[in-house]
Coordinates of C-alpha atoms in Angstrom, one line a residue:
M371 CA 0.0 0.0 0.0
L372 CA 2.8 2.4 0.9
Q373 CA 4.6 1.6 -2.4
F374 CA 1.3 2.3 -4.3
L375 CA 0.9 5.7 -2.5
K376 CA 4.5 6.6 -3.3
Y377 CA 3.9 5.9 -7.0
V378 CA 0.7 8.0 -7.0
L379 CA 2.4 10.9 -5.3
A380 CA 5.3 10.7 -7.8
T381 CA 2.9 10.8 -10.7
I382 CA 1.0 13.8 -9.2
V383 CA 4.3 15.7 -8.7
G384 CA 5.4 14.8 -12.2
L385 CA 2.1 16.1 -13.7
I386 CA 2.4 19.3 -11.7
V387 CA 6.0 19.9 -12.9
F388 CA 5.0 19.0 -16.5
S389 CA 2.1 21.5 -16.4
I390 CA 4.3 24.3 -15.1
V391 CA 7.0 23.7 -17.7
S392 CA 4.3 23.5 -20.4
F393 CA 2.8 26.7 -19.2
I394 CA 6.1 28.5 -19.3
L395 CA 6.9 27.1 -22.8
V396 CA 3.5 28.4 -24.0
I397 CA 4.2 31.8 -22.5
G398 CA 7.7 31.8 -24.0
I399 CA 6.5 30.9 -27.5
A400 CA 3.8 33.6 -27.3
A401 CA 6.4 36.1 -26.2
A402 CA 8.7 35.0 -29.0
V403 CA 5.9 35.4 -31.6
G404 CA 4.9 38.7 -30.1
A405 CA 8.5 40.0 -30.2
S406 CA 9.0 38.9 -33.8
Q407 CA 5.8 40.8 -34.8
E408 CA 6.7 43.9 -32.8
D409 CA 7.5 47.0 -34.8
I410 CA 10.7 48.6 -33.6
I411 CA 10.5 52.3 -34.2
L412 CA 13.9 54.1 -33.7
K413 CA 13.8 57.5 -32.0
D414 CA 15.9 60.4 -33.1
N415 CA 19.2 60.9 -31.3
S416 CA 19.4 57.1 -30.5
V417 CA 22.6 55.2 -29.7
L418 CA 23.4 51.7 -30.7
K419 CA 24.5 49.7 -27.7
L420 CA 26.9 47.1 -28.9
D421 CA 27.7 44.5 -26.2
L422 CA 30.6 42.2 -27.4
N423 CA 31.0 40.5 -24.0
H424 CA 29.8 37.2 -25.3
A425 CA 31.0 34.2 -27.2
I426 CA 31.2 35.3 -30.8
E427 CA 30.2 32.9 -33.5
E428 CA 30.0 33.3 -37.3
N429 CA 26.2 33.3 -37.6
V430 CA 23.4 33.0 -35.0
S431 CA 19.7 33.1 -35.0
D432 CA 18.0 36.5 -34.9
E433 CA 15.6 35.1 -32.3
E434 CA 16.0 36.5 -28.7
N435 CA 15.6 34.3 -25.6
P436 CA 11.9 34.8 -24.9
F437 CA 12.4 33.7 -21.3
K438 CA 15.3 36.0 -20.3
D439 CA 13.0 38.6 -18.7
L440 CA 11.9 35.9 -16.3
G441 CA 15.5 35.8 -14.9
G442 CA 16.9 32.9 -12.8
P443 CA 17.4 29.6 -14.7
F444 CA 15.8 31.1 -17.9
M445 CA 18.6 33.7 -18.2
D446 CA 21.3 32.5 -20.6
N447 CA 24.5 34.3 -19.6
N448 CA 26.5 32.5 -22.3
E449 CA 24.3 33.7 -25.2
S450 CA 26.3 34.0 -28.4
I451 CA 26.3 36.8 -30.9
G452 CA 27.1 36.5 -34.6
M453 CA 29.7 38.1 -36.8
V454 CA 27.0 38.3 -39.5
Q455 CA 24.7 40.3 -37.3
I456 CA 27.5 42.6 -36.0
R457 CA 28.7 43.5 -39.5
E458 CA 25.1 44.1 -40.7
A459 CA 24.2 46.3 -37.7
L460 CA 27.3 48.5 -38.1
K461 CA 26.6 49.1 -41.8
R462 CA 23.0 50.0 -41.1
A463 CA 23.9 52.2 -38.1
A464 CA 26.3 54.2 -40.3
A465 CA 23.5 54.9 -42.8
D466 CA 20.7 55.5 -40.2
S467 CA 20.1 59.1 -39.3
H468 CA 18.4 58.1 -36.1
I469 CA 21.7 56.6 -34.8
K470 CA 24.1 59.2 -33.6
G471 CA 26.8 56.9 -32.2
I472 CA 27.7 53.7 -30.5
Y473 CA 28.1 52.7 -26.9
L474 CA 30.7 50.0 -27.2
Q475 CA 31.0 47.4 -24.4
A476 CA 34.0 45.2 -25.1
H477 CA 35.6 44.4 -21.8
Y478 CA 36.2 40.7 -22.4
P479 CA 35.0 39.5 -25.9
Q480 CA 35.2 35.7 -26.3
A481 CA 36.8 35.5 -29.7
G482 CA 40.1 35.2 -31.4
Y483 CA 42.1 38.2 -32.7
A484 CA 41.1 37.5 -36.4
Q485 CA 37.4 37.8 -35.6
L486 CA 38.0 40.8 -33.4
E487 CA 40.1 42.5 -36.2
E488 CA 37.1 42.1 -38.5
I489 CA 34.8 43.8 -35.9
R490 CA 37.4 46.5 -35.3
N491 CA 37.7 47.2 -39.1
A492 CA 33.9 47.4 -39.3
L493 CA 33.9 49.9 -36.4
L494 CA 36.5 52.0 -38.2
A495 CA 34.3 51.9 -41.3
F496 CA 31.4 53.1 -39.1
K497 CA 33.4 56.1 -37.9
K498 CA 33.9 57.3 -41.5
S499 CA 30.2 58.2 -41.4
G500 CA 31.2 61.0 -38.9
K501 CA 29.5 59.3 -36.0
F502 CA 31.2 58.7 -32.6
I503 CA 32.1 55.6 -30.6
Y504 CA 32.3 55.8 -26.8
S505 CA 33.5 52.9 -24.5
Y506 CA 33.3 52.4 -20.8
G507 CA 34.9 49.5 -18.8
E508 CA 35.5 48.6 -15.2
S509 CA 38.4 46.7 -16.7
F510 CA 39.7 45.6 -20.1
T511 CA 41.3 42.4 -21.2
E512 CA 44.0 42.7 -23.9
K513 CA 41.5 41.6 -26.6
G514 CA 38.8 43.9 -25.2
Y515 CA 41.1 46.9 -25.4
Y516 CA 42.2 46.0 -28.9
V517 CA 38.6 46.4 -30.1
S518 CA 37.9 49.4 -27.9
S519 CA 41.0 51.3 -28.9
V520 CA 39.1 52.6 -32.0
S521 CA 36.8 54.6 -29.7
D522 CA 36.7 58.4 -29.6
K523 CA 36.3 58.2 -25.8
I524 CA 37.5 55.4 -23.6
Y525 CA 36.5 55.5 -19.9
L526 CA 38.2 53.3 -17.4
N527 CA 36.8 52.9 -13.9
P528 CA 39.1 54.5 -11.2
A529 CA 39.2 51.2 -9.3
G530 CA 39.6 49.0 -12.4
G531 CA 42.6 48.2 -14.5
M532 CA 43.8 47.0 -17.9
D533 CA 45.5 43.8 -18.9
F534 CA 48.0 45.1 -21.3
N535 CA 51.2 43.2 -21.2
G536 CA 51.6 41.5 -24.6
I537 CA 50.3 38.1 -25.6
S538 CA 51.5 34.7 -24.5
A539 CA 50.4 31.1 -25.2
E540 CA 50.5 28.3 -22.7
V541 CA 50.5 24.6 -23.5
S542 CA 49.5 21.9 -21.0
F543 CA 51.4 18.6 -21.0
Y544 CA 49.9 15.3 -19.9
K545 CA 52.8 12.9 -20.0
G546 CA 53.1 12.9 -16.2
A547 CA 49.4 12.2 -15.7
L548 CA 49.5 9.4 -18.3
D549 CA 52.5 7.9 -16.6
K550 CA 50.7 7.9 -13.3
L551 CA 47.6 6.3 -14.9
D552 CA 49.7 3.7 -16.8
I553 CA 48.3 4.9 -20.1
K554 CA 50.8 4.6 -22.9
P555 CA 50.5 6.9 -26.0
V556 CA 51.6 5.4 -29.3
V557 CA 52.3 8.1 -31.9
F558 CA 53.2 8.3 -35.6
R559 CA 53.9 11.6 -37.2
V560 CA 55.7 13.5 -40.0
G561 CA 57.5 16.8 -39.6
E562 CA 59.4 18.3 -36.6
Y563 CA 56.7 21.0 -36.2
K564 CA 53.7 18.6 -36.0
S565 CA 53.6 19.2 -32.3
A566 CA 49.9 18.3 -31.6
V567 CA 51.2 15.1 -30.0
E568 CA 53.9 16.7 -27.8
P569 CA 51.6 17.1 -24.7
Y570 CA 51.4 13.3 -24.5
L571 CA 55.1 12.6 -25.1
R572 CA 56.9 15.4 -23.3
E573 CA 56.8 17.6 -20.2
N574 CA 57.7 20.8 -22.1
M575 CA 57.8 22.3 -25.5
S576 CA 60.4 21.1 -28.1
D577 CA 62.9 23.6 -29.4
A578 CA 61.2 23.5 -32.8
N579 CA 57.7 24.1 -31.3
K580 CA 58.9 26.9 -29.1
A581 CA 60.5 28.6 -32.1
Q582 CA 57.4 28.4 -34.2
Y583 CA 55.2 29.7 -31.3
S584 CA 57.7 32.6 -30.8
S585 CA 57.6 33.6 -34.4
L586 CA 53.8 33.3 -34.5
L587 CA 53.1 35.3 -31.4
N588 CA 55.5 38.1 -32.2
S589 CA 54.0 38.4 -35.7
I590 CA 50.5 38.8 -34.2
N591 CA 51.6 41.0 -31.3
D592 CA 53.5 43.4 -33.6
H593 CA 50.5 43.7 -35.9
I594 CA 48.1 44.4 -33.0
F595 CA 50.4 46.9 -31.4
G596 CA 50.8 48.7 -34.8
Q597 CA 47.0 49.0 -35.1
I598 CA 46.5 50.2 -31.5
A599 CA 49.3 52.7 -31.9
A600 CA 47.7 54.2 -35.1
S601 CA 44.3 54.5 -33.4
R602 CA 45.7 56.1 -30.2
D603 CA 48.3 58.3 -32.0
I604 CA 51.2 56.9 -30.0
T605 CA 54.3 54.9 -31.1
V606 CA 54.7 51.2 -31.0
A607 CA 57.9 51.7 -28.9
E608 CA 55.7 53.6 -26.3
L609 CA 53.2 50.7 -26.3
K610 CA 56.0 48.2 -25.8
K611 CA 57.2 50.2 -22.8
V612 CA 53.7 50.3 -21.4
A613 CA 53.4 46.5 -21.8
D614 CA 56.9 45.7 -20.4
E615 CA 56.5 47.9 -17.3
L616 CA 52.8 47.0 -16.6
I617 CA 51.9 50.7 -16.7
A618 CA 48.3 50.2 -17.8
Y619 CA 47.4 47.9 -15.0
K620 CA 46.6 51.0 -12.9
P621 CA 44.0 53.4 -14.4
K622 CA 46.2 56.5 -13.9
G623 CA 49.0 54.7 -15.8
A624 CA 46.6 53.9 -18.7
L625 CA 45.6 57.5 -18.8
A626 CA 49.1 58.9 -18.7
A627 CA 50.1 56.5 -21.5
K628 CA 47.1 57.8 -23.6
L629 CA 45.5 54.3 -23.8
V630 CA 42.3 55.8 -22.3
T631 CA 40.9 59.3 -22.6
D632 CA 39.3 59.4 -19.1
V633 CA 39.3 57.7 -15.7
G634 CA 35.9 57.9 -14.2
Y635 CA 32.8 56.1 -12.9
Y636 CA 29.8 55.2 -15.1
D637 CA 27.8 58.3 -14.0
E638 CA 30.6 60.5 -15.2
F639 CA 30.8 58.6 -18.4
E640 CA 27.0 58.9 -18.8
A641 CA 27.2 62.7 -18.2
D642 CA 29.8 63.0 -20.9
F643 CA 27.6 60.9 -23.2
K644 CA 24.6 63.1 -22.6
K645 CA 26.7 66.2 -23.3
K646 CA 27.8 64.6 -26.7
L647 CA 24.1 64.0 -27.5
K648 CA 23.2 67.6 -26.3
K649 CA 20.8 66.2 -23.7
E650 CA 20.0 67.6 -20.2
S651 CA 21.3 65.8 -17.2
E652 CA 17.8 64.5 -16.3
D653 CA 17.2 63.2 -19.8
K654 CA 17.3 59.6 -20.7
I655 CA 19.6 58.2 -23.4
D656 CA 17.8 56.2 -26.0
F657 CA 19.9 53.0 -26.2
V658 CA 18.9 50.3 -28.7
N659 CA 20.6 46.9 -28.5
L660 CA 21.8 44.8 -31.4
S661 CA 18.8 42.5 -31.8
K662 CA 16.2 45.2 -31.6
F663 CA 18.1 47.5 -34.0
L664 CA 18.2 44.7 -36.6
K665 CA 14.5 44.3 -36.3
A666 CA 13.9 48.0 -37.1
E667 CA 13.5 49.2 -40.7
S668 CA 16.8 49.4 -42.4
A669 CA 18.0 52.7 -43.8
I670 CA 19.8 50.8 -46.5
P671 CA 17.6 50.1 -49.6
F672 CA 16.5 46.5 -50.0
N673 CA 18.6 44.6 -52.5
D674 CA 16.2 42.5 -54.6
T675 CA 18.8 41.0 -56.9
Q676 CA 18.5 37.3 -57.6
N677 CA 22.3 36.9 -57.7
K678 CA 23.8 35.4 -54.6
I679 CA 27.3 34.8 -53.2
A680 CA 27.0 31.7 -51.0
V681 CA 29.0 31.8 -47.8
V682 CA 29.4 28.2 -46.5
V683 CA 30.5 28.2 -42.9
G684 CA 32.8 25.6 -41.4
E685 CA 33.3 26.3 -37.7
G686 CA 35.0 24.0 -35.1
A687 CA 37.1 20.9 -35.1
I688 CA 36.6 18.3 -37.9
I689 CA 35.3 15.3 -36.2
G690 CA 34.2 12.9 -38.9
S691 CA 31.2 12.4 -41.1
K692 CA 28.5 13.7 -38.7
A693 CA 28.9 16.9 -36.7
D694 CA 27.8 17.8 -33.2
K695 CA 27.4 21.3 -31.8
G696 CA 30.4 23.4 -32.4
N697 CA 32.2 21.0 -34.7
I698 CA 32.3 20.1 -38.4
G699 CA 31.1 16.9 -40.0
S700 CA 32.1 16.2 -43.6
D701 CA 28.6 14.8 -44.5
D702 CA 26.8 17.9 -43.2
W703 CA 29.3 20.4 -44.6
V704 CA 29.4 18.7 -48.0
A705 CA 25.6 18.8 -48.2
E706 CA 25.6 22.6 -47.6
L707 CA 28.4 23.1 -50.2
R708 CA 26.4 21.0 -52.8
K709 CA 23.3 23.2 -52.2
A710 CA 25.4 26.2 -53.1
R711 CA 27.0 24.5 -56.0
D712 CA 23.7 23.4 -57.5
D713 CA 21.8 26.6 -56.9
K714 CA 21.7 28.5 -60.2
K715 CA 21.2 31.8 -58.4
V716 CA 24.5 31.3 -56.6
K717 CA 27.2 32.8 -58.8
A718 CA 30.2 32.2 -56.5
I719 CA 31.0 30.5 -53.3
V720 CA 33.0 31.7 -50.2
L721 CA 34.2 29.1 -47.7
R722 CA 34.2 30.7 -44.3
I723 CA 36.6 28.5 -42.3
D724 CA 37.3 28.7 -38.6
S725 CA 38.9 25.3 -37.7
P726 CA 42.1 23.9 -36.2
G727 CA 41.5 20.7 -38.2
G728 CA 40.8 17.1 -37.1
S729 CA 40.0 14.0 -39.0
S730 CA 42.2 13.4 -42.0
L731 CA 39.6 11.4 -43.9
A732 CA 36.8 14.0 -43.3
S733 CA 39.2 16.8 -44.4
D734 CA 40.0 15.0 -47.7
V735 CA 36.3 14.3 -48.3
M736 CA 35.6 18.1 -48.0
W737 CA 38.6 19.0 -50.2
R738 CA 37.3 16.8 -53.0
E739 CA 33.9 18.6 -52.8
V740 CA 35.7 22.0 -53.1
E741 CA 37.5 20.7 -56.2
L742 CA 34.2 19.7 -57.8
A743 CA 32.5 23.0 -56.8
R744 CA 35.4 25.0 -58.3
K745 CA 34.8 23.4 -61.7
V746 CA 31.3 24.9 -61.7
K747 CA 31.8 28.4 -60.2
P748 CA 34.5 30.5 -58.4
V749 CA 35.4 29.4 -54.9
I750 CA 37.1 31.7 -52.5
A751 CA 38.3 30.7 -49.0
S752 CA 38.0 33.2 -46.1
M753 CA 40.0 32.3 -43.0
A754 CA 38.8 33.5 -39.5
D755 CA 40.7 32.8 -36.3
Y756 CA 41.9 29.3 -37.4
A757 CA 42.4 27.6 -40.7
A758 CA 45.1 25.2 -39.8
S759 CA 45.9 21.6 -40.7
G760 CA 42.5 20.1 -41.7
G761 CA 41.2 23.7 -41.8
Y762 CA 43.9 24.6 -44.3
Y763 CA 43.1 21.3 -46.2
M764 CA 39.5 22.7 -46.6
A765 CA 40.9 25.9 -48.1
M766 CA 43.7 24.8 -50.3
A767 CA 41.6 23.9 -53.4
A768 CA 40.0 27.3 -53.5
D769 CA 40.8 29.8 -56.3
T770 CA 41.9 32.4 -53.8
I771 CA 42.7 32.2 -50.1
V772 CA 42.0 35.3 -47.9
A773 CA 43.2 35.4 -44.3
E774 CA 43.3 38.0 -41.6
P775 CA 46.8 39.1 -40.5
T776 CA 46.2 37.4 -37.2
T777 CA 44.7 34.2 -38.6
I778 CA 46.5 31.0 -37.4
T779 CA 47.0 28.8 -40.5
G780 CA 49.3 26.3 -42.1
S781 CA 50.2 23.3 -39.9
I782 CA 50.4 21.2 -43.0
G783 CA 51.1 17.8 -41.6
I784 CA 49.5 14.6 -40.4
F785 CA 49.8 12.3 -37.4
A786 CA 48.2 9.2 -35.9
Q787 CA 47.8 8.7 -32.2
F788 CA 46.6 5.8 -30.1
F789 CA 46.5 5.0 -26.4
N790 CA 47.3 1.7 -24.8
F791 CA 45.1 1.3 -21.8
E792 CA 46.2 -2.3 -20.9
N793 CA 48.1 -1.3 -17.8
F794 CA 45.6 1.3 -16.7
L795 CA 42.8 -1.2 -16.9
K796 CA 44.8 -3.9 -15.1
N797 CA 46.7 -1.9 -12.5
K798 CA 44.2 0.8 -11.7
L799 CA 40.8 -0.8 -12.3
G800 CA 41.6 -4.5 -12.0
I801 CA 40.3 -5.3 -15.5
T802 CA 42.1 -7.7 -17.8
N803 CA 41.4 -8.8 -21.3
D804 CA 42.0 -11.9 -23.4
R805 CA 41.2 -12.6 -27.0
V806 CA 40.9 -15.2 -29.8
N807 CA 41.8 -14.1 -33.4
T808 CA 41.2 -15.8 -36.7
N809 CA 44.2 -13.9 -38.3
A810 CA 47.4 -12.3 -37.2
H811 CA 45.9 -8.9 -36.7
S812 CA 42.2 -9.5 -36.3
D813 CA 42.0 -7.2 -33.3
F814 CA 44.0 -4.4 -34.8
P815 CA 43.9 -1.7 -33.7
T816 CA 43.1 -2.2 -30.1
V817 CA 43.6 -0.2 -26.9
T818 CA 44.1 -3.3 -24.7
R819 CA 47.5 -4.5 -25.8
E820 CA 50.8 -3.2 -27.1
M821 CA 51.1 -2.9 -30.9
T822 CA 53.6 -5.2 -32.6
D823 CA 56.6 -3.9 -34.6
F824 CA 54.8 -4.9 -37.8
E825 CA 51.7 -2.9 -36.8
K826 CA 53.7 0.1 -35.8
D827 CA 55.6 0.1 -39.1
W828 CA 52.3 -0.3 -41.0
F829 CA 50.9 2.8 -39.3
Q830 CA 54.0 4.9 -39.9
R831 CA 53.9 4.0 -43.6
S832 CA 50.2 5.1 -43.6
V833 CA 51.1 8.4 -42.0
D834 CA 53.9 9.0 -44.5
A835 CA 51.5 8.3 -47.4
G836 CA 48.9 10.6 -45.9
Y837 CA 51.5 13.4 -45.6
E838 CA 52.5 12.9 -49.3
T839 CA 48.8 13.2 -50.2
F840 CA 48.3 16.4 -48.1
T841 CA 51.5 18.1 -49.4
S842 CA 51.0 17.2 -53.0
K843 CA 47.4 18.5 -53.0
A844 CA 48.5 21.6 -51.2
A845 CA 51.3 22.2 -53.8
K846 CA 48.8 21.8 -56.6
G847 CA 46.3 24.2 -55.0
R848 CA 49.0 26.8 -54.3
R849 CA 50.6 26.3 -57.7
M850 CA 54.1 25.8 -56.3
S851 CA 56.6 22.9 -56.5
I852 CA 56.3 20.1 -53.9
E853 CA 59.8 20.9 -52.8
K854 CA 58.9 24.5 -52.0
L855 CA 55.6 23.5 -50.3
K856 CA 57.4 21.0 -48.1
T857 CA 59.7 23.7 -46.7
L858 CA 56.5 25.4 -45.4
A859 CA 54.9 22.2 -44.2
G860 CA 56.1 19.7 -41.6
G861 CA 53.3 20.9 -39.3
H862 CA 54.6 24.5 -39.1
V863 CA 52.0 27.0 -37.9
W864 CA 52.0 30.5 -39.4
S865 CA 50.2 33.8 -38.8
G866 CA 48.2 35.2 -41.7
I867 CA 51.0 37.8 -42.3
E868 CA 53.6 35.0 -42.5
A869 CA 51.4 32.9 -44.7
K870 CA 50.8 35.7 -47.1
S871 CA 54.6 36.3 -47.3
N872 CA 55.4 32.6 -48.0
G873 CA 52.5 32.0 -50.5
L874 CA 50.1 29.8 -48.4
V875 CA 47.7 32.8 -48.5
D876 CA 46.9 35.1 -51.4
V877 CA 45.2 38.1 -49.8
L878 CA 45.1 39.7 -46.3
G879 CA 41.5 40.7 -45.4
G880 CA 38.2 39.6 -43.9
L881 CA 35.0 38.0 -45.1
E882 CA 33.8 41.2 -46.9
D883 CA 37.0 41.2 -48.9
A884 CA 36.5 37.5 -49.8
I885 CA 32.9 38.2 -50.9
K886 CA 34.1 41.1 -53.1
I887 CA 36.8 38.9 -54.7
A888 CA 34.1 36.2 -55.4
A889 CA 31.8 38.7 -57.0
K890 CA 34.6 40.0 -59.2
K891 CA 35.5 36.5 -60.3
A892 CA 31.8 35.9 -61.1
K893 CA 31.7 39.2 -63.1
L894 CA 29.1 40.7 -60.8
K895 CA 28.9 44.5 -60.3
E896 CA 28.7 46.1 -56.9
G897 CA 25.1 46.1 -55.7
D898 CA 24.1 43.3 -58.1
Y899 CA 24.6 40.5 -55.5
K900 CA 23.9 39.6 -51.9
A901 CA 25.4 37.1 -49.5
K902 CA 23.5 34.0 -48.4
F903 CA 24.9 32.0 -45.5
Y904 CA 24.8 28.2 -45.3
P905 CA 23.8 26.5 -43.1
Q906 CA 20.9 28.5 -41.5
P907 CA 21.5 29.1 -37.8
K908 CA 19.4 27.0 -35.4
S909 CA 16.4 28.7 -33.8
F910 CA 16.3 29.4 -30.1
F911 CA 14.2 26.3 -29.3
E912 CA 16.5 24.1 -31.4
E913 CA 19.4 25.4 -29.4
I914 CA 17.5 24.7 -26.1
F915 CA 16.9 21.1 -27.1
D916 CA 20.5 20.6 -28.1
K917 CA 21.7 21.9 -24.7
K918 CA 19.1 19.6 -23.0
E919 CA 20.5 16.6 -24.9
D920 CA 24.0 17.5 -23.7
A921 CA 22.8 17.8 -20.2
V922 CA 21.1 14.4 -20.4
Q923 CA 24.3 12.8 -21.7
A924 CA 26.2 14.3 -18.8
K925 CA 23.7 12.9 -16.3
I926 CA 23.9 9.4 -17.9
M927 CA 27.7 9.5 -17.6
K928 CA 27.4 10.6 -14.0
A929 CA 24.9 7.8 -13.2
Q930 CA 27.1 5.1 -14.9
F931 CA 30.5 6.2 -13.5
G932 CA 29.8 8.3 -10.5
E933 CA 32.9 10.3 -9.3
L934 CA 34.9 8.7 -12.1
A935 CA 32.8 10.4 -14.8
P936 CA 35.2 13.3 -15.4
Y937 CA 38.1 10.9 -15.9
V938 CA 36.1 8.6 -18.2
K939 CA 35.2 11.7 -20.2
Q940 CA 38.9 12.6 -20.6
I941 CA 39.6 9.1 -21.7
Q942 CA 36.8 9.3 -24.3
D943 CA 38.3 12.6 -25.5
L944 CA 41.7 10.9 -25.9
K945 CA 40.1 8.0 -27.9
A946 CA 38.4 10.6 -30.2
R947 CA 41.9 11.6 -31.3
E948 CA 42.8 8.1 -32.4
G949 CA 43.5 7.4 -36.1
L950 CA 45.0 9.7 -38.9
M951 CA 44.6 13.3 -37.9
T952 CA 45.3 16.6 -39.6
L953 CA 45.1 18.7 -36.5
M954 CA 47.3 21.7 -35.4
P955 CA 49.0 21.9 -32.0
E956 CA 46.6 22.4 -29.1
V957 CA 44.2 25.2 -29.9
I958 CA 46.2 28.3 -28.9
E959 CA 44.8 30.2 -25.9
F960 CA 46.2 33.7 -25.9
K961 CA 46.8 35.3 -22.5

């Protein structure tokens, strides 16, 4: 009887929870529909409030979170914003007479320097309209200041500070942990710079890897300092002194060095803002955020041309045939490229690539599809933060390759990596394995025994063959000799500036430049084409269900393995890197 009552009570509670969730969903959907139908009327003397303190992706849905006003668990603090939407808003704001300027919030944007340079250039283009940009920050990261340095006024909170000390990159090494766990890495590679496997074999960086990182970081740092110096009307030498002596960490130091125009609190910044807008102190500033501004009527005339430039986006690591969130799957990406290739209204294709690489097979499958598309219409590659290893593989068949000066590219190389878990399973978990084979290598490859010398030799020959395939196709695409190409390969990572100098990249610029090149090759006149992005971004509710699925998977893992779940996840991540890989060294985190 007690058990029966328990089931009844659980059912009632479940129905109540279901009803509440259903009610909230209905309210949310109604709010979303209402918001989409709402007419946004811009007031005179308005200011575009551009908040870049989010993860920045290439293209996101225009839908807002319909639940965010409810707060609590419905507030998504990690909401992403899209490069497509930022560029569009800045173009429209420059042309819209209602918008007098921009309030830029860029304390800690979550993006790489290449994406931030595109945004920075778009802000500079906006300023050519004669309108102003004001920034305020309680503190600024180095990336945040890089973007904010274009502003007419930069306010820094008196109790805040600025992280301005140059860039560095840190690599974590796992050899010690693998030794403690009795997990043995088995690695096959070509090229002294193919250092993606070093964290599993060494406890520090090799001399070759340290040398390429040093060249890469100095190239990027010099470029960034040069741009900031030009915007703030100071010399690069002065900036280097500020960085070396940590002068900008204190607000007064940042002010004295002319990195900021004012040290003050938000109310002082607001008063200055009102003065610029010729408002009284008691007046309210009419701020309009990015999503609302894009819903307002555009001041730019509608382009009704039927001619399209397709922008096919590939964002994330290349993980195989099927993608998950934030990664590239060859089947999905190829399907989008074929849509663009077969669409008669699409006159040229731009590949927008932001990838450190991944699966060698998937990279080659996508390369083949680019080759086929190029036979039908012009194909231009546009590199964002990363287009390295497999990411470069995707680009190298294009007619023209465009990269930002700070793009991380190259890493032309290949490796294979496996992990022998035999001793880990036996010594740490008490699990042993035995087998029966029909042939000499029926169980090959396996993680529960050491490879034989024959098997190791076989894999090394496979890696060598894969490297020859990669380099020969790269040489063909770059129209250079295989001998010259190999001097640039071996897994060496380059900045966009370096890659332009050595011939791996044709043009320095952003996505807009790539689109213009594509239009020119397709013999389209300015204004006689428009960009269409593939794939379409997921809606808000599709994103919600994706996150829910991720959460369910995490709970299943926790239920199966308990406190060991994080370690099992790490082992799964290691296994995901097994096989032939075209992957750059660990994705570089700039600090």
